[in-house]
Coordinates of C-alpha atoms and ligand atoms in Angstrom, one line a residue:
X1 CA -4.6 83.9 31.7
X2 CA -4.9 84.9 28.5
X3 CA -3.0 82.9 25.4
X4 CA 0.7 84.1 24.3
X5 CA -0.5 84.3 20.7
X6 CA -4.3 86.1 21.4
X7 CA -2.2 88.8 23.5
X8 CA 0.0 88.9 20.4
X9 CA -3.0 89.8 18.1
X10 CA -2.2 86.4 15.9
X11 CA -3.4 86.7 12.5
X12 CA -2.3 90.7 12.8
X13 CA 1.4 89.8 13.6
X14 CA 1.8 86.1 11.3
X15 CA 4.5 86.3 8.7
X16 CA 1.9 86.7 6.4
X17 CA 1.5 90.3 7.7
X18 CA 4.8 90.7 7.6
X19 CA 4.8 89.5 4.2
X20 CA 2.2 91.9 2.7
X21 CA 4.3 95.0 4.5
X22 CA 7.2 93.8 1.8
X23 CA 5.1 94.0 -0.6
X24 CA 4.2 97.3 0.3
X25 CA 8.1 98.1 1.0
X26 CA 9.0 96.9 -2.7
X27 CA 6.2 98.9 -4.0
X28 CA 7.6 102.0 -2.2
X29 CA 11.0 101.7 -4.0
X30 CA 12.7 98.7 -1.8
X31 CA 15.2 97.0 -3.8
X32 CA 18.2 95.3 -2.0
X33 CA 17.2 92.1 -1.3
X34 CA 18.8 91.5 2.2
X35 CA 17.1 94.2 3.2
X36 CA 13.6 93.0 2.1
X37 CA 14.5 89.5 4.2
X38 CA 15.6 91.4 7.1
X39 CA 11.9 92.9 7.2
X40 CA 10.7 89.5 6.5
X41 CA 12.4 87.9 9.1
X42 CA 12.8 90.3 11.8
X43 CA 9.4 90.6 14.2
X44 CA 8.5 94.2 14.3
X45 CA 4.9 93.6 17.0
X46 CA 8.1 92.0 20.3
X47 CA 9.9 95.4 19.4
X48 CA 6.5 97.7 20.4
X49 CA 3.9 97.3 23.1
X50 CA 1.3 94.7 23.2
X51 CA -0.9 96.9 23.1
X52 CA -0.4 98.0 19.6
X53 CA 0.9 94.5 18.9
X54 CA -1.6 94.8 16.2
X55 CA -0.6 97.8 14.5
X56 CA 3.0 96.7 14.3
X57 CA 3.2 96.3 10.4
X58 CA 1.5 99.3 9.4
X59 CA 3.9 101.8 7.5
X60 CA 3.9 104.1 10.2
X61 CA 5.6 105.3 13.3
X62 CA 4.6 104.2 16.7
X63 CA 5.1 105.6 20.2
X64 CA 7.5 103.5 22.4
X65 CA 7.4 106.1 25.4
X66 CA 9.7 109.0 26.4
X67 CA 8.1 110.9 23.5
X68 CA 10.3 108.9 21.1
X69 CA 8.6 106.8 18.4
X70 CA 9.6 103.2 16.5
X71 CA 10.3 104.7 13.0
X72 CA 8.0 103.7 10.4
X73 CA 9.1 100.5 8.2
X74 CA 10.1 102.3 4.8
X75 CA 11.9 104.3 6.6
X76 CA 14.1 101.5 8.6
X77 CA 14.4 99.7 5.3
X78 CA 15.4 102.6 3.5
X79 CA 18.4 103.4 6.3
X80 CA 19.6 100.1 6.2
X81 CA 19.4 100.3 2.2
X82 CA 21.6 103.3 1.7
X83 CA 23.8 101.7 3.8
X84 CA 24.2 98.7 1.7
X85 CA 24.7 100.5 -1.4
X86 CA 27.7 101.6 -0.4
X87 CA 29.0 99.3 1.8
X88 CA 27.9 95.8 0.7
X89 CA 28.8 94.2 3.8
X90 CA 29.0 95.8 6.7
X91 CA 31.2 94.0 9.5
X92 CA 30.7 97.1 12.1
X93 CA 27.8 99.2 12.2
X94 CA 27.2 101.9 14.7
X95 CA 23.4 103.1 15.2
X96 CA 22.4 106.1 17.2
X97 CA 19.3 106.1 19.1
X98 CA 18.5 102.8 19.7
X99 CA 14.9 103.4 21.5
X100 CA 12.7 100.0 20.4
X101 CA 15.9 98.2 19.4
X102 CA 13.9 97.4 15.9
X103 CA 16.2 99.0 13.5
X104 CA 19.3 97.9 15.2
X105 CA 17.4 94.5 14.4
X106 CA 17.1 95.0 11.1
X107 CA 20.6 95.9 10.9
X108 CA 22.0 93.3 12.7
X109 CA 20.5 90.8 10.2
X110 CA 22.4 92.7 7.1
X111 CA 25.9 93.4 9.2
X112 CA 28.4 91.5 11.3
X113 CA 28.3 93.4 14.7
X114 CA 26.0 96.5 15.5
X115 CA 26.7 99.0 18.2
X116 CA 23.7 100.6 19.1
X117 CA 23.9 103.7 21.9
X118 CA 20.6 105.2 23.5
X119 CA 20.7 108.6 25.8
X120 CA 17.2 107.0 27.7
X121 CA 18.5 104.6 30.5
X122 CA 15.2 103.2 30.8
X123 CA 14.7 102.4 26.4
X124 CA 18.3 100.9 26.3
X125 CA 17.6 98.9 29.0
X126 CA 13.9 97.2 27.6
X127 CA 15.7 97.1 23.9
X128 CA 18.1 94.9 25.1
X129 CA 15.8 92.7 26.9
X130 CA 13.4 93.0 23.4
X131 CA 16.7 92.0 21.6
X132 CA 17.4 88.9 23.6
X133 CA 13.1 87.8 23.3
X134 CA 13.9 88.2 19.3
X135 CA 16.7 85.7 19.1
X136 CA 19.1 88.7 18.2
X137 CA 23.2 88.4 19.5
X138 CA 25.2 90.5 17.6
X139 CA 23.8 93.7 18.6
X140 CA 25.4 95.6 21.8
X141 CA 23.6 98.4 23.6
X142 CA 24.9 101.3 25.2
X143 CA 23.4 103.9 27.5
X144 CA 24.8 107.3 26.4
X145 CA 24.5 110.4 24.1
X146 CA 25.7 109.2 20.8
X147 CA 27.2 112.8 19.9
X148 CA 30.5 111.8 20.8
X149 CA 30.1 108.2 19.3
X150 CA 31.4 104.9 20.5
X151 CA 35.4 106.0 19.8
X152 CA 36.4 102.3 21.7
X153 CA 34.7 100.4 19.0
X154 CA 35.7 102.7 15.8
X155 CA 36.3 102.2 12.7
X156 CA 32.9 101.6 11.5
X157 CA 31.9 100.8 8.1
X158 CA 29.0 102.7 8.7
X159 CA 27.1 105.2 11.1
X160 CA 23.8 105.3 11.0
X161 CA 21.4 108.1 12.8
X162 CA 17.9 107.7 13.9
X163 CA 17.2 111.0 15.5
X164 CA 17.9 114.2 13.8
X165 CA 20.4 116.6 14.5
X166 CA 20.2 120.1 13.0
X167 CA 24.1 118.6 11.6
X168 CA 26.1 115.8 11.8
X169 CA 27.8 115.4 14.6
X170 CA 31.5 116.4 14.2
X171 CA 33.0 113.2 16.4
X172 CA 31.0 111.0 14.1
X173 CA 33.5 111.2 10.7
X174 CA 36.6 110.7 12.1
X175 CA 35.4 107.1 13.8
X176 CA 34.5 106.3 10.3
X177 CA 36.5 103.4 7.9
X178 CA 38.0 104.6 5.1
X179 CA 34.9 103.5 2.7
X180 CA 32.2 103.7 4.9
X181 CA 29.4 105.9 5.2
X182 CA 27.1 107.9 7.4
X183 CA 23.4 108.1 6.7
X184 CA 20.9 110.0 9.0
X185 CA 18.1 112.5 9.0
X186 CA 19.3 116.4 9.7
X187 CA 17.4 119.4 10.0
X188 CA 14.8 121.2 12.6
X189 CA 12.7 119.6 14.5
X190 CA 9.0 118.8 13.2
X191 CA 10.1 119.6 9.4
X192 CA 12.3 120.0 6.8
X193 CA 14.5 117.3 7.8
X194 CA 16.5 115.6 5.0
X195 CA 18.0 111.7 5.2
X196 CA 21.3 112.4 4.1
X197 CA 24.3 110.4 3.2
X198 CA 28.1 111.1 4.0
X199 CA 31.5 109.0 2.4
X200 CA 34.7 110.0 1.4
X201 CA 35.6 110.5 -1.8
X202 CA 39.3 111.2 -3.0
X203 CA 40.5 112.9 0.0
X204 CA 37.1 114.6 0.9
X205 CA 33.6 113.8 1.5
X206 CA 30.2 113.2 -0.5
X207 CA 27.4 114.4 0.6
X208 CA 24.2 112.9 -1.0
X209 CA 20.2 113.9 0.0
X210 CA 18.5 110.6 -0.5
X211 CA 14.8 111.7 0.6
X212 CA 12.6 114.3 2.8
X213 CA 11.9 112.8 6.2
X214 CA 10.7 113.1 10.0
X215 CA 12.6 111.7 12.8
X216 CA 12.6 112.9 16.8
X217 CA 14.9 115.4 17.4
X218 CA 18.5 114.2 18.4
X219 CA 18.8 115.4 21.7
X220 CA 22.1 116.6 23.7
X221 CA 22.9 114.7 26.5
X222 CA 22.2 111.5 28.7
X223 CA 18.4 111.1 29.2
Ligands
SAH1 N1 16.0 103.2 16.0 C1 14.9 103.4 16.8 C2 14.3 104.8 16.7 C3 13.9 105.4 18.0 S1 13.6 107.1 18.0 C4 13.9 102.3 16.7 O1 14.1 101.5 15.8 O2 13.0 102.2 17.5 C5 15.2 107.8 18.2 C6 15.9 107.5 19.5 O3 17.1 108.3 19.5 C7 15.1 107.8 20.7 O4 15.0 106.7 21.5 C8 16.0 108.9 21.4 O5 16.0 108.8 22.8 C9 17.4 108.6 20.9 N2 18.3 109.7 20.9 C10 18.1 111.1 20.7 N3 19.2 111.8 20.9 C11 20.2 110.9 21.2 C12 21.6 111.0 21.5 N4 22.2 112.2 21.6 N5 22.3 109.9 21.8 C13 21.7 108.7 21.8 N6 20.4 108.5 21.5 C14 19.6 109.6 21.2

């Protein structure tokens, strides 16, 4: 049988790699420094195939099956990011569309508790097993369509979408805490989608474009 670490691709998953993708993070505009030690510490390659093992730390997205990708790295750094600059830190966080179980990582190691809901039985299931390999406990995983939320855990301090919707949707405000924020990508699918940011302000709500993106489409329903 072949060695854990060879089947790993060692040398293309070592912290070293990991180490030269934040560098290429920072270089892309990566500031806040948990974030940048979440992608240290995190280990993208047990959150994809073994198969592309190896391609784990490019910046790019990767197929995890079901047509639905592992988003690329700037991108989950840059979610967990605009959540931090508003909220500094986060005791609840609620991620839609859990698929690898990467970013839910990613945000578990910058917030107390994340709630994580998937519509694809079959992802929700392997991301929780994929969070347990990685040492992670204070994430939760739930199989169901994340337009309605997770109203038995509200308030969170922040909601964050990984597929997009053509618009937010409207159960996901009210199970918000008063100064937390949404961030997710909305628009068509396959282009045009913008990564947008949502907080109350005085009585109303913010709405901020942060960047020009491409995520799967959000899709209705229990896969
Ligand atoms: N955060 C993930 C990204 C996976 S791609 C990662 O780090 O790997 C987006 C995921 O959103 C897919 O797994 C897709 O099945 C899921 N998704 C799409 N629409 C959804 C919905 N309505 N409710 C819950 N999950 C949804």
């Amino acid at each position: 049988m072949m060695d854990l670490r060879l089947r790993r691709g060692v040398g293309m998953t070592s912290p070293r790699v990991r180490e030269r993708m934040v560098e290429r993070l920072r270089a892309a505009g990566i500031r806040a420094p948990a974030v940048l030690a979440a992608m240290r510490e995190v280990p993208r390659h047990l959150f994809v195939d073994e198969a592309l093992a190896s391609r784990a730390y490019e910046d790019t997205a990767l197929p995890i099956g079901f047509g639905q990708t592992i988003s690329q790295p700037w991108v989950v750094a840059r979610l967990a990011e605009a959540v931090l600059e508003v909220v500094a830190r986060p005791q609840r966080v609620l991620e839609i569309g859990t698929g690898s179980g990467y970013q839910a990582a990613v945000l578990a190691a910058v917030a107390g508790q994340v709630f994580s809901v998937e519509r694809i039985g079959a992802l929700a299931a392997r991301a929780r097993q994929r969070l347990r390999e990685a040492g992670v406990g204070n994430v939760v995983v739930r199989h169901g369509d994340g337009a309605h939320g997770w109203p038995d855990r509200a308030p969170f301090d922040a909601i964050v979408l990984t597929a997009a919707p053509e618009e937010i949707p409207p159960a996901l405000p009210g199970q918000l805490a008063a100064a937390g924020c949404i961030v997710g990508p909305v628009g068509p699918p396959g282009g045009g989608q913008v990564l947008v940011r949502l907080r109350r302000e005085g009585g109303g709500w913010v709405r901020e474009a942060l960047a020009e993106v491409s995520f799967v489409p959000f899709q209705a329903g229990r896969g």
